[in-house]
Structure formats: structure tokens, C-alpha cells
Short mmCIF file of C-alpha atoms and ligand atoms in Angstrom, two decimals:
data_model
loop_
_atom_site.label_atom_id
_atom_site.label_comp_id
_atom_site.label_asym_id
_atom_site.label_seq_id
_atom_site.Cartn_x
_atom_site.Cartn_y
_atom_site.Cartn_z
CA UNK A 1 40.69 -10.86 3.17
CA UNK A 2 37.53 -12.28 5.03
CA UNK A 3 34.24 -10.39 3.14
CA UNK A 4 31.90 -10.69 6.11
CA UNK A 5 29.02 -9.05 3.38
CA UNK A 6 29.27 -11.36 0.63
CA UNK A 7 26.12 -13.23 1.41
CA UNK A 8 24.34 -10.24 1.57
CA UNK A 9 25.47 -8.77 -1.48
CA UNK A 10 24.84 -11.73 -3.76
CA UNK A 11 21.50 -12.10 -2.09
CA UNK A 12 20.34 -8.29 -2.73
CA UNK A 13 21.59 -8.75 -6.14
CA UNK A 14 19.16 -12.14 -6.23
CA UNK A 15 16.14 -10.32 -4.96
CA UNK A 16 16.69 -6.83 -6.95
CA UNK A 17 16.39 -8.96 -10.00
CA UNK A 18 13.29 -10.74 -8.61
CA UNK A 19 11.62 -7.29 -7.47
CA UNK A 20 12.20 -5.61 -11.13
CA UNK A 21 10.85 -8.94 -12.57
CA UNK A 22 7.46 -8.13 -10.41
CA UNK A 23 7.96 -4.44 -11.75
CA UNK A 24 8.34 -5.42 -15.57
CA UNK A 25 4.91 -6.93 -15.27
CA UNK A 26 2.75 -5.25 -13.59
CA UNK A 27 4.09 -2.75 -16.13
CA UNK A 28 2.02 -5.06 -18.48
CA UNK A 29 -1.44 -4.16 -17.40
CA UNK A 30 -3.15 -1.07 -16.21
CA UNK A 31 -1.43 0.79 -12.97
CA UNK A 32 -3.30 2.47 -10.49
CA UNK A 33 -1.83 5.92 -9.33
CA UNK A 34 -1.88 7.34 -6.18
CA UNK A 35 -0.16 10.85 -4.50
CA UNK A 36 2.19 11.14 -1.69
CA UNK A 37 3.31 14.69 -1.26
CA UNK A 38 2.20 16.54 -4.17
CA UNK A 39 0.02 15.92 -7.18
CA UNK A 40 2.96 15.26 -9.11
CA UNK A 41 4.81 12.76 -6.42
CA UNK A 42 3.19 9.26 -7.60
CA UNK A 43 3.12 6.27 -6.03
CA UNK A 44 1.52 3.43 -7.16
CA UNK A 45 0.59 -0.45 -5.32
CA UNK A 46 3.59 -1.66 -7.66
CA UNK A 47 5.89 0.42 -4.85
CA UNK A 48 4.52 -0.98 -1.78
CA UNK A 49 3.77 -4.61 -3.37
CA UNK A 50 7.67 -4.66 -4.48
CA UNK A 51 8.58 -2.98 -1.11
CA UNK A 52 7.00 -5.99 0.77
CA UNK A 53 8.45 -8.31 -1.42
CA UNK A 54 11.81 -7.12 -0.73
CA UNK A 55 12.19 -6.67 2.46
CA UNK A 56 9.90 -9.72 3.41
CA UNK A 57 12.99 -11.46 1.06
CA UNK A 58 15.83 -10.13 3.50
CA UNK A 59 14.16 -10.41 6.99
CA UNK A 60 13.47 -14.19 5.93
CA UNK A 61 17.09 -14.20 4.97
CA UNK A 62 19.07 -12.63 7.57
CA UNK A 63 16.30 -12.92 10.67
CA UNK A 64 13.97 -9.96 11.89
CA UNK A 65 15.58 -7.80 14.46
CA UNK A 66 19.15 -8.09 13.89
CA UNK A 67 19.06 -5.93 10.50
CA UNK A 68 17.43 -2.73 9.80
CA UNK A 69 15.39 -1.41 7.15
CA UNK A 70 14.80 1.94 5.30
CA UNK A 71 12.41 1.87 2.44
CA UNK A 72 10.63 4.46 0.88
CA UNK A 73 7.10 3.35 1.19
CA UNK A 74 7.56 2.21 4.80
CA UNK A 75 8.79 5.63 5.58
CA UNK A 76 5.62 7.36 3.65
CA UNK A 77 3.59 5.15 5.89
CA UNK A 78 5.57 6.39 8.68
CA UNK A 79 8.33 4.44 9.63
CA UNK A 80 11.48 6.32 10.95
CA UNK A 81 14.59 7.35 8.90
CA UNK A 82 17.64 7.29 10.41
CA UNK A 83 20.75 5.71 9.92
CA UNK A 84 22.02 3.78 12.85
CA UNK A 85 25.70 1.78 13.44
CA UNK A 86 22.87 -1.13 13.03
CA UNK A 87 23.15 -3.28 9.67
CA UNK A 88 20.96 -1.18 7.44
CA UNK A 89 19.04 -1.77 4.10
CA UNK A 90 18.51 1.10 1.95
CA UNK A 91 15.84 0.42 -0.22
CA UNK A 92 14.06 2.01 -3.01
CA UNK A 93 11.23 -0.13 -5.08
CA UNK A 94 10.51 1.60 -7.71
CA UNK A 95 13.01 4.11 -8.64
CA UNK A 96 11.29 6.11 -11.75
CA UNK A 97 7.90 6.19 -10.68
CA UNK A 98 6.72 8.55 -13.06
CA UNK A 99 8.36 7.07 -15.41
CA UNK A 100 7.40 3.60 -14.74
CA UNK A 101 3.30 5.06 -14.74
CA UNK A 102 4.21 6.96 -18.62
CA UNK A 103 5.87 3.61 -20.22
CA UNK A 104 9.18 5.84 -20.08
CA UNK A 105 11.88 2.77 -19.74
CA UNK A 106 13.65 3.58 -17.19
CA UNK A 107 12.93 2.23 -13.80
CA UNK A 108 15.32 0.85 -11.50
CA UNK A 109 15.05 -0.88 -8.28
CA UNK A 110 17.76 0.44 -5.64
CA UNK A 111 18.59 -1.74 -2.99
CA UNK A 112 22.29 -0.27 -0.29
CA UNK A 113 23.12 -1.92 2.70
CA UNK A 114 25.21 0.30 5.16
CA UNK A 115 27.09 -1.07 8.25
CA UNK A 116 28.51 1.35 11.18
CA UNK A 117 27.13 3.97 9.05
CA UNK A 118 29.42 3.29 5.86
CA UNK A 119 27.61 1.90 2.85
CA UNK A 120 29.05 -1.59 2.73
CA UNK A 121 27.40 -2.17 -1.25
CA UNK A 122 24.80 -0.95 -3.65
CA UNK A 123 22.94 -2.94 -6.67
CA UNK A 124 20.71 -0.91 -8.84
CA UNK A 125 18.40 -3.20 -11.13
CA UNK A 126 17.28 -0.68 -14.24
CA UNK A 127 14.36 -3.35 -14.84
CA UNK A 128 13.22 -2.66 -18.03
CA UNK A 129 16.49 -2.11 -19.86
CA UNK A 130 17.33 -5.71 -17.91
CA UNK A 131 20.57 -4.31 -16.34
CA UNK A 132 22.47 -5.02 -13.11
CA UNK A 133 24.66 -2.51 -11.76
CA UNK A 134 26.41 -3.18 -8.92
CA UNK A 135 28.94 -2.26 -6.80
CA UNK A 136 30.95 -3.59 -3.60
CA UNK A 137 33.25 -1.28 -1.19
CA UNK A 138 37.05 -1.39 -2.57
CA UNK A 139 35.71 -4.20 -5.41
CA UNK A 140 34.73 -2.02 -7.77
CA UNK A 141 31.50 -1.76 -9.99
CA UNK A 142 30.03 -3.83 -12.71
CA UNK A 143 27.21 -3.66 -15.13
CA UNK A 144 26.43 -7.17 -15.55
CA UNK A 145 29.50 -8.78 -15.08
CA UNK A 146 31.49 -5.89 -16.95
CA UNK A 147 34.07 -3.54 -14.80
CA UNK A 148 32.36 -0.13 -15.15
CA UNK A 149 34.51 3.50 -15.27
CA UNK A 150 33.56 7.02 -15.08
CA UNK A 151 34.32 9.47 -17.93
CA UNK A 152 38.20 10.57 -18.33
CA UNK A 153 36.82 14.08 -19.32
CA UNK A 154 38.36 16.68 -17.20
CA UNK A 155 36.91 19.96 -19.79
CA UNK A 156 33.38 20.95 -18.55
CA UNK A 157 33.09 22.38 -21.81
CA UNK A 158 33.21 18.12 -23.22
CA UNK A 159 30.52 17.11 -21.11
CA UNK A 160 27.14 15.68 -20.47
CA UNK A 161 25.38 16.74 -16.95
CA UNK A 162 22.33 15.30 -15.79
CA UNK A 163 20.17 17.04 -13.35
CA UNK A 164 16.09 16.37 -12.74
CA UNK A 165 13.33 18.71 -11.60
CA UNK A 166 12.11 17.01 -8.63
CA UNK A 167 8.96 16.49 -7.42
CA UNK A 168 8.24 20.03 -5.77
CA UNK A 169 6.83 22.59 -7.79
CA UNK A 170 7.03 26.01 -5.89
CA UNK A 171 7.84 28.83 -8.05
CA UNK A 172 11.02 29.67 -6.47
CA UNK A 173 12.18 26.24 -6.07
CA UNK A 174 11.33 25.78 -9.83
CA UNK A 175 13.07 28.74 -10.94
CA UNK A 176 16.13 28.06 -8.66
CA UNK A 177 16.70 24.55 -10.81
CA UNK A 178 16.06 26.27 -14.35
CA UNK A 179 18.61 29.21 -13.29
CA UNK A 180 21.35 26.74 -12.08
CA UNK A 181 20.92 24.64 -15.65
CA UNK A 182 20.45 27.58 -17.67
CA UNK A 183 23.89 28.26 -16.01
CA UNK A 184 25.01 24.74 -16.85
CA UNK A 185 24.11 24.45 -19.86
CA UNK A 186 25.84 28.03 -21.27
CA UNK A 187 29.29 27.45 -19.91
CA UNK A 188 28.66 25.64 -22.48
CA UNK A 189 28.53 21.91 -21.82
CA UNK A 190 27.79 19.34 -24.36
CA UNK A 191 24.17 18.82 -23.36
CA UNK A 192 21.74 18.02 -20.44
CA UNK A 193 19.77 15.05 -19.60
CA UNK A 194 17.79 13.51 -16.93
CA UNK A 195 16.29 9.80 -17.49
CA UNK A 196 13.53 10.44 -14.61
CA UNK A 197 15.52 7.85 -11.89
CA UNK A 198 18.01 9.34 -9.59
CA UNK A 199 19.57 5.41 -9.75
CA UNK A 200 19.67 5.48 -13.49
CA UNK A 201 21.48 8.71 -13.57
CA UNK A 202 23.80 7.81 -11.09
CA UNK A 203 24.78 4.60 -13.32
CA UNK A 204 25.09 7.06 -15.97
CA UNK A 205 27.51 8.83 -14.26
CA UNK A 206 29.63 5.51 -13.50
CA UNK A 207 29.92 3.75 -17.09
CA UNK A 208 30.64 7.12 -17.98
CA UNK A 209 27.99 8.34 -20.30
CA UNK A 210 28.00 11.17 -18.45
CA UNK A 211 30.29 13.32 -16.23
CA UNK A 212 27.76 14.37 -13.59
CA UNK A 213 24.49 14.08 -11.58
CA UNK A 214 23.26 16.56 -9.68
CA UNK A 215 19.95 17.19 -7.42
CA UNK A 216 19.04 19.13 -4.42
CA UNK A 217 15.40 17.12 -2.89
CA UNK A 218 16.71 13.77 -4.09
CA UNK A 219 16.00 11.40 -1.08
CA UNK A 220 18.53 8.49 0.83
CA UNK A 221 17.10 5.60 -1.23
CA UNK A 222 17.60 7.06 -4.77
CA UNK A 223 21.16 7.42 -3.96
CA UNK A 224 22.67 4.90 -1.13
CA UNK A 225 23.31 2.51 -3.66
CA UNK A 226 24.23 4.88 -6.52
CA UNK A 227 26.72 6.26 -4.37
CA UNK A 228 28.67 3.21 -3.95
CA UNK A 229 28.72 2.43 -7.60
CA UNK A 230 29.72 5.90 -8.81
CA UNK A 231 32.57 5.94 -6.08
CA UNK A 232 33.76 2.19 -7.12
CA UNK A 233 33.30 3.17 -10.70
CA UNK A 234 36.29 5.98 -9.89
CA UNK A 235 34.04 8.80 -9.01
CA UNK A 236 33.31 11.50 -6.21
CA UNK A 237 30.39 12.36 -4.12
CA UNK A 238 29.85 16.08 -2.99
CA UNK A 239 27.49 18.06 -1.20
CA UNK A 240 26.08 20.92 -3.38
CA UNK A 241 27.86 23.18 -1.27
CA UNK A 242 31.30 21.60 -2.12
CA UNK A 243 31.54 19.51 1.31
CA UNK A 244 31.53 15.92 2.31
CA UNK A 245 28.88 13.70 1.08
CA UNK A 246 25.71 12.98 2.99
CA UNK A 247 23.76 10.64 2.82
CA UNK A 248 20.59 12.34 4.78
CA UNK A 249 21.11 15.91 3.80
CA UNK A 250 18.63 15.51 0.46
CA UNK A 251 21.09 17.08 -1.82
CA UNK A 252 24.25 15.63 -3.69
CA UNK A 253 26.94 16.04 -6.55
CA UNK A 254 27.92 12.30 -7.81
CA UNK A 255 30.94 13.01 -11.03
CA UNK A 256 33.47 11.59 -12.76
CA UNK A 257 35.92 13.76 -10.69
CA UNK A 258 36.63 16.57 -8.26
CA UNK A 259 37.41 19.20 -11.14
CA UNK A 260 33.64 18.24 -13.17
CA UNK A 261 31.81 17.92 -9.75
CA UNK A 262 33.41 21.68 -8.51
CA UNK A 263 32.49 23.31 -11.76
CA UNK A 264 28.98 22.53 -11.62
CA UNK A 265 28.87 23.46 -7.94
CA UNK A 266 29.81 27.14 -8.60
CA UNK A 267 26.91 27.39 -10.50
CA UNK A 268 24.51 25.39 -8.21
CA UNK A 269 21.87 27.94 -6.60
CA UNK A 270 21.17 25.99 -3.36
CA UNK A 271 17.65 25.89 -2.17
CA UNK A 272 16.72 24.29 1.72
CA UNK A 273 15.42 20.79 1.70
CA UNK A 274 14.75 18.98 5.30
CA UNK A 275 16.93 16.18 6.05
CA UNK A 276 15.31 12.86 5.52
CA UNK A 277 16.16 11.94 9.34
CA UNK A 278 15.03 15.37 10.40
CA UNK A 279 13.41 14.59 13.81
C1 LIG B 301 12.38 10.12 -7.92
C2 LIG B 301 13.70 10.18 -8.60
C3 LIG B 301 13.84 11.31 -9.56
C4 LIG B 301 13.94 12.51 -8.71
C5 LIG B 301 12.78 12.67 -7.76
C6 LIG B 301 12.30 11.39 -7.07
P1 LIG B 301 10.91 8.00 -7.04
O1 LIG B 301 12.25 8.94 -7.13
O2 LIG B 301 14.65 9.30 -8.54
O3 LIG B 301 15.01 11.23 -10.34
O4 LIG B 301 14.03 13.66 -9.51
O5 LIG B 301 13.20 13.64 -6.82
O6 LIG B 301 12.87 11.20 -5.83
O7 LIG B 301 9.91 8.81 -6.25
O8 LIG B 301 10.45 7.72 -8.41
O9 LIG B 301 11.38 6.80 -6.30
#
């Protein structure tokens, strides 16, 4: 059948790898933090130079106007968030920040394009481990050019979960997260993890080095792409509270499968977080 998104794809899989190539270097010498929301949410020029660079990359490609673009820095600086029937790039620079400032290797650019409101693809560049995940709708997902799986493990008891702290550090938030992983973790499962990238974890979750992937405050650009790889790697997306997926709601559930991913969400203690395309 006719793949009217093939250009696209190859093309945001062309300028992921030329955005982490930016990334791996300016790694090289000395970075310059800044804060966004809280002393602890970093942002650094790296994001917005890399931002530029890809979505200067895609309007040249496929003409200013007709597409639309969601990127993390644009929306800091104020640009709206909200997902239109309008072709629509979901993009993340720098996923890892924090990371990416500490030397911690994993950083991954995150780059979804949605159509009609469906995410049409996702490719997920972990830079510094020089990966490509990727993923198209009904074509399955790759790492490189290997077919990646989720985890056959159906015992909650056999598993790895991965779940991250976020970037918001109110007491009640904070203690909400350590209560639902304290919960997690004495089931008990095999361990917890978190590699400090929401896209990183979410690749974990499809080559099946882990089961699950959990946040509530997690924005649309860590996951738009992750989503499609997990769910072409054979997985499931959930909300928190055991509903559909979405996409704008801050909060998700990406597993190997509907018995992991239901588990973990009787233990989840859900705490608000506004939509990203609250008005
Ligand atoms: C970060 C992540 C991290 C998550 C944070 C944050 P950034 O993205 O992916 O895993 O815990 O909530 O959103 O700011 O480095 O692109």
C-alpha cells in the first residue's frame, strides 16, 4: 500500500542523527545552564540551538505553513501546544537534559510526527550511546536496522520497572512518587531503574529490557515518539488511571502488556498535572 509518510520518516530519521551529532559535541566543551520552571528543570543553549536546527531542517523540507510544529523550547518561549488534524512534528531536542549537563550518557533526541491527530511515526536518537530507534505505524520498530520486541514476561514478580522523579519537587508530589515505588518495588519486582530520558526509557521498554515505564508530569515530546515505538515493538500505552492513552494529559503507562501495565497501575498514587494544551 501507498506510504504517503515515507519521505518524512526517512528524513526525521536523517536530521535526528544530525541534531544528536550537534548534541555529542557540544557535550565536548563546557555547557552553560539555565532554569525553566524550577531550579532543578535545566535547559541549556544546546536545547534551543538543536531545536532551531531541527525544525529549520523540516520547514526547509516540507515548506513553512503547511506542517506544524511542537517543540519544547518553542513552547517555553511561548509558542502554543495543541495538537491539531494539521501535520504535526513532535519534537524534543535534548531529551536527558540533566543528564546531558552531568556527563550521564544518556541523551536522546525525540522527534513524532502525528497526522489527523494519530502519531503517524517516532525516531528517538539516544546520541551518545549512537543508537536509532525507530518506529513506523503498522511497520514495526527497529533499533538500527534490528526488529525490536517487548519483554514476554507476564509475572510482575520477573520484572524490571522504570519510573523517574520528575522535575517538581513539592513535598507531596515527592512523597506521592516514593510511596507508589516503594509499592513497586515490594510486590516484589526484580528491580527499578530510571536512565534520566523519558525517550530512553521508553526504548527500554520496547527491546525489552524492561517491562514498564511509568511517569505522571512527563510532557508530549518525551513520549510522542516513544509511544509509537513501544506500541510497534508489541506494547501498550495507558493512562495512569487505567484508560486510553493521551498524548496531552502529562501522565502515561508504556509496558510490555496489558497484565504488567495494570499491575503497576493499582499501585500508582495519582497526583494532578495540567495538560500540556491546557488553555
Ligand atoms: C525530562 C525527562 C525525564 C523526566 C522529566 C523531564 P527533558 O525531559 O525525559 O525522564 O523525568 O520529567 O521531562 O526536560 O530533559 O527534555
Amino acid at each position: 500500500a501507498e506510504d504517503p509518510w515515507q519521505k518524512a520518516y526517512d528524513f526525521a530519521v536523517e536530521v535526528a542523527r544530525k541534531a544528536g551529532k550537534v548534541i555529542r559535541e557540544a557535550g565536548e566543551s563546557e555547557i552553560k545552564v539555565m532554569t525553566k520552571s524550577s531550579t532543578v528543570d535545566l535547559v541549556t543553549k544546546t536545547d534551543e540551538r538543536v531545536e532551531k536546527i531541527i525544525i529549520g531542517s523540516l520547514k526547509e523540507k516540507f515548506g513553512e505553513g503547511t506542517h506544524c510544529f511542537i517543540g519544547e523550547e518553542s513552547v517555553a518561549k511561548g509558542e502554543p501546544c495543541i495538537l491539531t488534524d494539521k501535520p504535526t512534528w513532535i519534537i524534543d531536542p535534548v531529551d536527558g537534559t540533566t543528564n546531558f549537563v552531568h556527563g550521564f550518557p544518556f541523551v536522546a533526541v525525540s522527534i513524532a510526527f502525528a497526522v489527523n491527530k494519530q502519531l503517524e511515526f517516532g525516531v528517538i536518537y539516544s546520541c551518545l550511546e549512537d543508537k536509532m530507534y525507530k518506529a513506523r505505524n503498522g511497520k514495526g520498530a527497529y533499533c538500527d536496522d534490528e526488529r525490536i520486541q517487548v519483554s514476554d514476561v507476564k509475572d510482575i514478580k520477573k520484572s524490571i520497572i522504570i519510573s523517574e522523579h520528575g522535575t517538581d519537587r513539592s513535598p507531596e508530589k515527592v512523597k506521592k512518587i516514593f510511596s507508589t515505588m516503594q509499592k513497586i518495588l515490594c510486590i516484589p519486582v526484580h528491580g527499578l531503574r530510571g536512565s534520566g530520558t523519558a525517550a530512553t526509557n521508553m526504548c527500554l521498554v520496547a527491546t525489552g529490557a524492561v517491562e514498564a515505564f511509568f511517569e505522571i508530569g512527563i510532557h508530549c515530546w518525551d513520549i510522542a515518539a516513544g509511544a509509537v515505538i513501544v506500541k510497534e515493538a508489541g506494547g501498550v500505552l495507558l493512562d495512569v488511571d487505567g484508560g486510553p492513552f493521551d498524548l496531552m494529559s502529562r501522565r502515561m503507562v508504556s509496558a510490555n502488556d496489558d497484565i504488567i501495565a495494570k499491575r503497576i497501575i493499582k499501585e500508582i498514587e495519582i497526583f494532578p498535572a495540567e495538560r500540556d494544551d491546557a488553555p
